[in-house]
Amino acid sequence: MTNPAPLRVLALCLGNICRSPVAEALLRRELAAAGVEAVVDSAGTGDWHVGRPADPRSVDVARRHGLRLSGKARQLIRRDFADYDLILAMDSQNAAEARALAGSTGAAARVRLMRDFDPLAPGADVPDPYMGGQAGFESMFDMLERSAREFARQAAQPQNTAQADPI
Ligand code: 4NP
């Protein structure tokens, strides 16, 4: 038996500096812990912060939980729909923008909400913490961690190993 192809997951938010870099790091950690071979990246629907590192408040909250954020912000591009099996949007606005970029192709079906996998609030948004204080980044971390853990648990189920229709 050959190993299945790696699961390719892209975390998506607006600026790619607050939510999705943390989601990316958590997805990478939880998928590895669950034994799922994966390629994980993140992007934003907007271009204001392209090339910049993650927001210091996200870097802080991640570091306190043992995660290092090292990526640079980039914008979602059409090619991401070919390069990733799943695009996990932080909120419904991010999801709508991604689906609009995908257009009428079947690629739009690859867009899901990160919190579709949150056992405590399935389908909720990850609120944008950018304009708020550090407390918003802590609660953001908690919801992303729960979601990433459940996502990884589902991805590790035997029926998902073929990765054709990963989740
Ligand atoms: P993110 O947060 O989408 O979680 O990266 C934001 C970062 C920057 C802006 C908005 C949201 N902004 O408007 O610059």
PDB file of C-alpha atoms and ligand atoms in Angstrom:
ATOM      1  CA  MET A   1       0.000   0.000   0.000  1.00  0.00           C
ATOM      2  CA  THR A   2       1.274   3.419  -0.865  1.00  0.00           C
ATOM      3  CA  ASN A   3       0.725   6.296   1.497  1.00  0.00           C
ATOM      4  CA  PRO A   4      -2.114   8.611   0.557  1.00  0.00           C
ATOM      5  CA  ALA A   5      -1.162  11.985  -0.851  1.00  0.00           C
ATOM      6  CA  PRO A   6      -0.717  14.613   1.849  1.00  0.00           C
ATOM      7  CA  LEU A   7      -3.825  16.531   2.834  1.00  0.00           C
ATOM      8  CA  ARG A   8      -3.431  20.118   1.633  1.00  0.00           C
ATOM      9  CA  VAL A   9      -5.139  22.715   3.814  1.00  0.00           C
ATOM     10  CA  LEU A  10      -5.157  26.500   3.528  1.00  0.00           C
ATOM     11  CA  ALA A  11      -6.324  28.670   6.452  1.00  0.00           C
ATOM     12  CA  LEU A  12      -7.942  31.894   5.251  1.00  0.00           C
ATOM     13  CA  CYS A  13      -8.824  35.217   6.912  1.00  0.00           C
ATOM     14  CA  LEU A  14      -8.935  38.858   5.856  1.00  0.00           C
ATOM     15  CA  GLY A  15      -5.439  40.176   6.513  1.00  0.00           C
ATOM     16  CA  ASN A  16      -3.448  36.938   7.024  1.00  0.00           C
ATOM     17  CA  ILE A  17      -1.806  38.509  10.072  1.00  0.00           C
ATOM     18  CA  CYS A  18      -4.091  37.700  13.046  1.00  0.00           C
ATOM     19  CA  ARG A  19      -6.338  34.627  12.738  1.00  0.00           C
ATOM     20  CA  SER A  20      -5.118  32.461   9.876  1.00  0.00           C
ATOM     21  CA  PRO A  21      -1.415  32.392  10.872  1.00  0.00           C
ATOM     22  CA  VAL A  22      -2.456  30.954  14.257  1.00  0.00           C
ATOM     23  CA  ALA A  23      -4.881  28.556  12.568  1.00  0.00           C
ATOM     24  CA  GLU A  24      -2.083  27.445  10.240  1.00  0.00           C
ATOM     25  CA  ALA A  25       0.279  26.678  13.128  1.00  0.00           C
ATOM     26  CA  LEU A  26      -2.423  24.832  15.068  1.00  0.00           C
ATOM     27  CA  LEU A  27      -3.555  22.798  12.059  1.00  0.00           C
ATOM     28  CA  ARG A  28       0.041  21.800  11.374  1.00  0.00           C
ATOM     29  CA  ARG A  29       0.542  20.740  14.994  1.00  0.00           C
ATOM     30  CA  GLU A  30      -2.761  18.894  15.402  1.00  0.00           C
ATOM     31  CA  LEU A  31      -2.570  17.095  12.051  1.00  0.00           C
ATOM     32  CA  ALA A  32       0.962  15.930  12.855  1.00  0.00           C
ATOM     33  CA  ALA A  33      -0.187  14.789  16.302  1.00  0.00           C
ATOM     34  CA  ALA A  34      -3.030  12.836  14.684  1.00  0.00           C
ATOM     35  CA  GLY A  35      -0.600  11.197  12.259  1.00  0.00           C
ATOM     36  CA  VAL A  36      -2.027  12.898   9.172  1.00  0.00           C
ATOM     37  CA  GLU A  37       0.541  13.889   6.599  1.00  0.00           C
ATOM     38  CA  ALA A  38      -0.372  17.397   5.532  1.00  0.00           C
ATOM     39  CA  VAL A  39       0.722  20.541   3.746  1.00  0.00           C
ATOM     40  CA  VAL A  40      -0.610  23.610   5.572  1.00  0.00           C
ATOM     41  CA  ASP A  41      -0.423  27.277   4.642  1.00  0.00           C
ATOM     42  CA  SER A  42      -2.472  30.436   5.208  1.00  0.00           C
ATOM     43  CA  ALA A  43      -3.587  33.447   3.186  1.00  0.00           C
ATOM     44  CA  GLY A  44      -5.823  36.502   3.359  1.00  0.00           C
ATOM     45  CA  THR A  45      -8.524  37.747   1.033  1.00  0.00           C
ATOM     46  CA  GLY A  46      -7.091  41.291   1.302  1.00  0.00           C
ATOM     47  CA  ASP A  47      -3.706  42.578   0.202  1.00  0.00           C
ATOM     48  CA  TRP A  48      -2.948  45.316   2.781  1.00  0.00           C
ATOM     49  CA  HIS A  49      -0.451  43.303   4.796  1.00  0.00           C
ATOM     50  CA  VAL A  50       1.203  41.223   2.079  1.00  0.00           C
ATOM     51  CA  GLY A  51       4.805  40.386   2.987  1.00  0.00           C
ATOM     52  CA  ARG A  52       4.407  41.305   6.658  1.00  0.00           C
ATOM     53  CA  PRO A  53       4.857  38.935   9.594  1.00  0.00           C
ATOM     54  CA  ALA A  54       1.945  38.010  11.851  1.00  0.00           C
ATOM     55  CA  ASP A  55       0.500  40.615  14.217  1.00  0.00           C
ATOM     56  CA  PRO A  56       2.583  40.734  17.452  1.00  0.00           C
ATOM     57  CA  ARG A  57      -0.520  39.856  19.494  1.00  0.00           C
ATOM     58  CA  SER A  58      -0.942  36.649  17.498  1.00  0.00           C
ATOM     59  CA  VAL A  59       2.781  35.918  17.783  1.00  0.00           C
ATOM     60  CA  ASP A  60       2.458  36.357  21.568  1.00  0.00           C
ATOM     61  CA  VAL A  61      -0.553  34.162  22.087  1.00  0.00           C
ATOM     62  CA  ALA A  62       0.948  31.467  19.877  1.00  0.00           C
ATOM     63  CA  ARG A  63       4.270  31.596  21.705  1.00  0.00           C
ATOM     64  CA  ARG A  64       2.578  31.253  25.074  1.00  0.00           C
ATOM     65  CA  HIS A  65       1.070  28.038  23.746  1.00  0.00           C
ATOM     66  CA  GLY A  66       4.361  26.749  22.357  1.00  0.00           C
ATOM     67  CA  LEU A  67       3.884  27.706  18.714  1.00  0.00           C
ATOM     68  CA  ARG A  68       6.151  29.836  16.583  1.00  0.00           C
ATOM     69  CA  LEU A  69       4.677  31.902  13.745  1.00  0.00           C
ATOM     70  CA  SER A  70       7.197  32.458  11.001  1.00  0.00           C
ATOM     71  CA  GLY A  71       5.197  33.039   7.816  1.00  0.00           C
ATOM     72  CA  LYS A  72       4.648  36.228   5.840  1.00  0.00           C
ATOM     73  CA  ALA A  73       1.207  37.412   4.784  1.00  0.00           C
ATOM     74  CA  ARG A  74       0.051  36.640   1.273  1.00  0.00           C
ATOM     75  CA  GLN A  75      -3.178  37.068  -0.638  1.00  0.00           C
ATOM     76  CA  LEU A  76      -5.457  34.226  -1.763  1.00  0.00           C
ATOM     77  CA  ILE A  77      -5.064  33.497  -5.476  1.00  0.00           C
ATOM     78  CA  ARG A  78      -7.082  31.343  -7.872  1.00  0.00           C
ATOM     79  CA  ARG A  79      -4.313  28.798  -8.038  1.00  0.00           C
ATOM     80  CA  ASP A  80      -4.886  28.006  -4.361  1.00  0.00           C
ATOM     81  CA  PHE A  81      -8.045  26.181  -5.403  1.00  0.00           C
ATOM     82  CA  ALA A  82      -5.901  23.755  -7.384  1.00  0.00           C
ATOM     83  CA  ASP A  83      -3.114  23.581  -4.830  1.00  0.00           C
ATOM     84  CA  TYR A  84      -5.284  22.900  -1.736  1.00  0.00           C
ATOM     85  CA  ASP A  85      -7.911  20.281  -1.001  1.00  0.00           C
ATOM     86  CA  LEU A  86      -9.611  22.483   1.560  1.00  0.00           C
ATOM     87  CA  ILE A  87      -9.729  26.181   2.279  1.00  0.00           C
ATOM     88  CA  LEU A  88     -10.751  26.782   5.886  1.00  0.00           C
ATOM     89  CA  ALA A  89     -12.180  30.295   6.180  1.00  0.00           C
ATOM     90  CA  MET A  90     -12.204  32.061   9.532  1.00  0.00           C
ATOM     91  CA  ASP A  91     -15.552  33.767   8.963  1.00  0.00           C
ATOM     92  CA  SER A  92     -18.458  33.738   6.565  1.00  0.00           C
ATOM     93  CA  GLN A  93     -17.253  36.900   4.813  1.00  0.00           C
ATOM     94  CA  ASN A  94     -13.864  35.323   4.088  1.00  0.00           C
ATOM     95  CA  ALA A  95     -15.696  32.231   2.800  1.00  0.00           C
ATOM     96  CA  ALA A  96     -17.956  34.300   0.543  1.00  0.00           C
ATOM     97  CA  GLU A  97     -14.966  36.141  -0.940  1.00  0.00           C
ATOM     98  CA  ALA A  98     -13.129  32.903  -1.571  1.00  0.00           C
ATOM     99  CA  ARG A  99     -16.167  31.357  -3.243  1.00  0.00           C
ATOM    100  CA  ALA A 100     -16.528  34.451  -5.417  1.00  0.00           C
ATOM    101  CA  LEU A 101     -12.896  34.088  -6.502  1.00  0.00           C
ATOM    102  CA  ALA A 102     -13.493  30.422  -7.316  1.00  0.00           C
ATOM    103  CA  GLY A 103     -16.374  31.492  -9.558  1.00  0.00           C
ATOM    104  CA  SER A 104     -18.647  28.877 -11.039  1.00  0.00           C
ATOM    105  CA  THR A 105     -16.083  26.081 -10.947  1.00  0.00           C
ATOM    106  CA  GLY A 106     -16.526  23.185  -8.539  1.00  0.00           C
ATOM    107  CA  ALA A 107     -13.591  24.625  -6.613  1.00  0.00           C
ATOM    108  CA  ALA A 108     -15.951  26.700  -4.473  1.00  0.00           C
ATOM    109  CA  ALA A 109     -16.926  23.458  -2.733  1.00  0.00           C
ATOM    110  CA  ARG A 110     -13.450  23.331  -1.226  1.00  0.00           C
ATOM    111  CA  VAL A 111     -14.261  26.298   0.991  1.00  0.00           C
ATOM    112  CA  ARG A 112     -15.401  25.450   4.523  1.00  0.00           C
ATOM    113  CA  LEU A 113     -15.554  27.369   7.760  1.00  0.00           C
ATOM    114  CA  MET A 114     -12.843  26.671  10.333  1.00  0.00           C
ATOM    115  CA  ARG A 115     -15.505  26.505  13.027  1.00  0.00           C
ATOM    116  CA  ASP A 116     -17.511  23.918  11.151  1.00  0.00           C
ATOM    117  CA  PHE A 117     -15.137  21.796  13.225  1.00  0.00           C
ATOM    118  CA  ASP A 118     -15.622  23.567  16.561  1.00  0.00           C
ATOM    119  CA  PRO A 119     -17.555  21.137  18.773  1.00  0.00           C
ATOM    120  CA  LEU A 120     -18.751  24.026  20.959  1.00  0.00           C
ATOM    121  CA  ALA A 121     -20.142  26.262  18.197  1.00  0.00           C
ATOM    122  CA  PRO A 122     -20.218  24.516  14.828  1.00  0.00           C
ATOM    123  CA  GLY A 123     -20.435  26.936  11.914  1.00  0.00           C
ATOM    124  CA  ALA A 124     -19.720  30.073  13.945  1.00  0.00           C
ATOM    125  CA  ASP A 125     -17.283  32.775  12.838  1.00  0.00           C
ATOM    126  CA  VAL A 126     -13.851  33.292  14.353  1.00  0.00           C
ATOM    127  CA  PRO A 127     -14.366  36.974  15.242  1.00  0.00           C
ATOM    128  CA  ASP A 128     -11.766  39.351  13.840  1.00  0.00           C
ATOM    129  CA  PRO A 129      -9.625  40.355  16.876  1.00  0.00           C
ATOM    130  CA  TYR A 130      -7.670  43.076  15.025  1.00  0.00           C
ATOM    131  CA  MET A 131      -9.355  46.124  16.568  1.00  0.00           C
ATOM    132  CA  GLY A 132      -9.712  44.675  20.067  1.00  0.00           C
ATOM    133  CA  GLY A 133      -7.415  43.838  22.974  1.00  0.00           C
ATOM    134  CA  GLN A 134      -5.335  40.826  23.953  1.00  0.00           C
ATOM    135  CA  ALA A 135      -8.354  39.020  25.445  1.00  0.00           C
ATOM    136  CA  GLY A 136      -9.782  38.657  21.944  1.00  0.00           C
ATOM    137  CA  PHE A 137      -6.604  36.916  20.859  1.00  0.00           C
ATOM    138  CA  GLU A 138      -6.846  34.469  23.773  1.00  0.00           C
ATOM    139  CA  SER A 139     -10.411  33.486  22.961  1.00  0.00           C
ATOM    140  CA  MET A 140      -9.465  33.304  19.277  1.00  0.00           C
ATOM    141  CA  PHE A 141      -6.721  30.842  20.197  1.00  0.00           C
ATOM    142  CA  ASP A 142      -9.119  28.656  22.171  1.00  0.00           C
ATOM    143  CA  MET A 143     -11.655  28.382  19.360  1.00  0.00           C
ATOM    144  CA  LEU A 144      -8.942  27.731  16.770  1.00  0.00           C
ATOM    145  CA  GLU A 145      -7.366  25.052  18.945  1.00  0.00           C
ATOM    146  CA  ARG A 146     -10.676  23.229  19.464  1.00  0.00           C
ATOM    147  CA  SER A 147     -11.427  23.429  15.746  1.00  0.00           C
ATOM    148  CA  ALA A 148      -7.980  22.307  14.606  1.00  0.00           C
ATOM    149  CA  ARG A 149      -8.087  19.357  16.997  1.00  0.00           C
ATOM    150  CA  GLU A 150     -11.473  18.180  15.751  1.00  0.00           C
ATOM    151  CA  PHE A 151     -10.483  18.767  12.137  1.00  0.00           C
ATOM    152  CA  ALA A 152      -7.399  16.605  12.649  1.00  0.00           C
ATOM    153  CA  ARG A 153      -9.436  13.923  14.417  1.00  0.00           C
ATOM    154  CA  GLN A 154     -11.816  13.712  11.452  1.00  0.00           C
ATOM    155  CA  ALA A 155      -8.986  13.815   8.918  1.00  0.00           C
ATOM    156  CA  ALA A 156      -7.377  10.846  10.656  1.00  0.00           C
ATOM    157  CA  GLN A 157     -10.493   8.661  10.280  1.00  0.00           C
ATOM    158  CA  PRO A 158      -9.772   5.697   7.977  1.00  0.00           C
ATOM    159  CA  GLN A 159     -12.491   6.649   5.499  1.00  0.00           C
ATOM    160  CA  ASN A 160     -10.757   9.963   4.923  1.00  0.00           C
ATOM    161  CA  THR A 161      -7.316   8.619   4.152  1.00  0.00           C
ATOM    162  CA  ALA A 162      -7.871   8.485   0.396  1.00  0.00           C
ATOM    163  CA  GLN A 163      -8.035  12.281   0.483  1.00  0.00           C
ATOM    164  CA  ALA A 164     -10.151  12.432  -2.651  1.00  0.00           C
ATOM    165  CA  ASP A 165     -12.922  13.998  -0.617  1.00  0.00           C
ATOM    166  CA  PRO A 166     -10.959  14.659   2.528  1.00  0.00           C
ATOM    167  CA  ILE A 167     -13.567  15.622   5.092  1.00  0.00           C
TER     168      ILE A 167
HETATM  169  P1  4NP B   1      -7.030  38.902  10.227  1.00  0.00           P
HETATM  170  O1  4NP B   1      -7.226  40.300  10.976  1.00  0.00           O
HETATM  171  O2  4NP B   1      -8.007  38.881   9.081  1.00  0.00           O
HETATM  172  O3  4NP B   1      -7.371  37.904  11.264  1.00  0.00           O
HETATM  173  O4  4NP B   1      -5.587  38.862   9.779  1.00  0.00           O
HETATM  174  C1  4NP B   1      -7.191  41.529  10.313  1.00  0.00           C
HETATM  175  C2  4NP B   1      -5.991  42.136  10.100  1.00  0.00           C
HETATM  176  C3  4NP B   1      -5.953  43.372   9.484  1.00  0.00           C
HETATM  177  C4  4NP B   1      -7.117  43.976   9.076  1.00  0.00           C
HETATM  178  C5  4NP B   1      -8.327  43.354   9.285  1.00  0.00           C
HETATM  179  C6  4NP B   1      -8.349  42.121   9.897  1.00  0.00           C
HETATM  180  N1  4NP B   1      -7.079  45.251   8.464  1.00  0.00           N
HETATM  181  O5  4NP B   1      -8.149  45.796   8.189  1.00  0.00           O
HETATM  182  O6  4NP B   1      -5.999  45.764   8.207  1.00  0.00           O
END
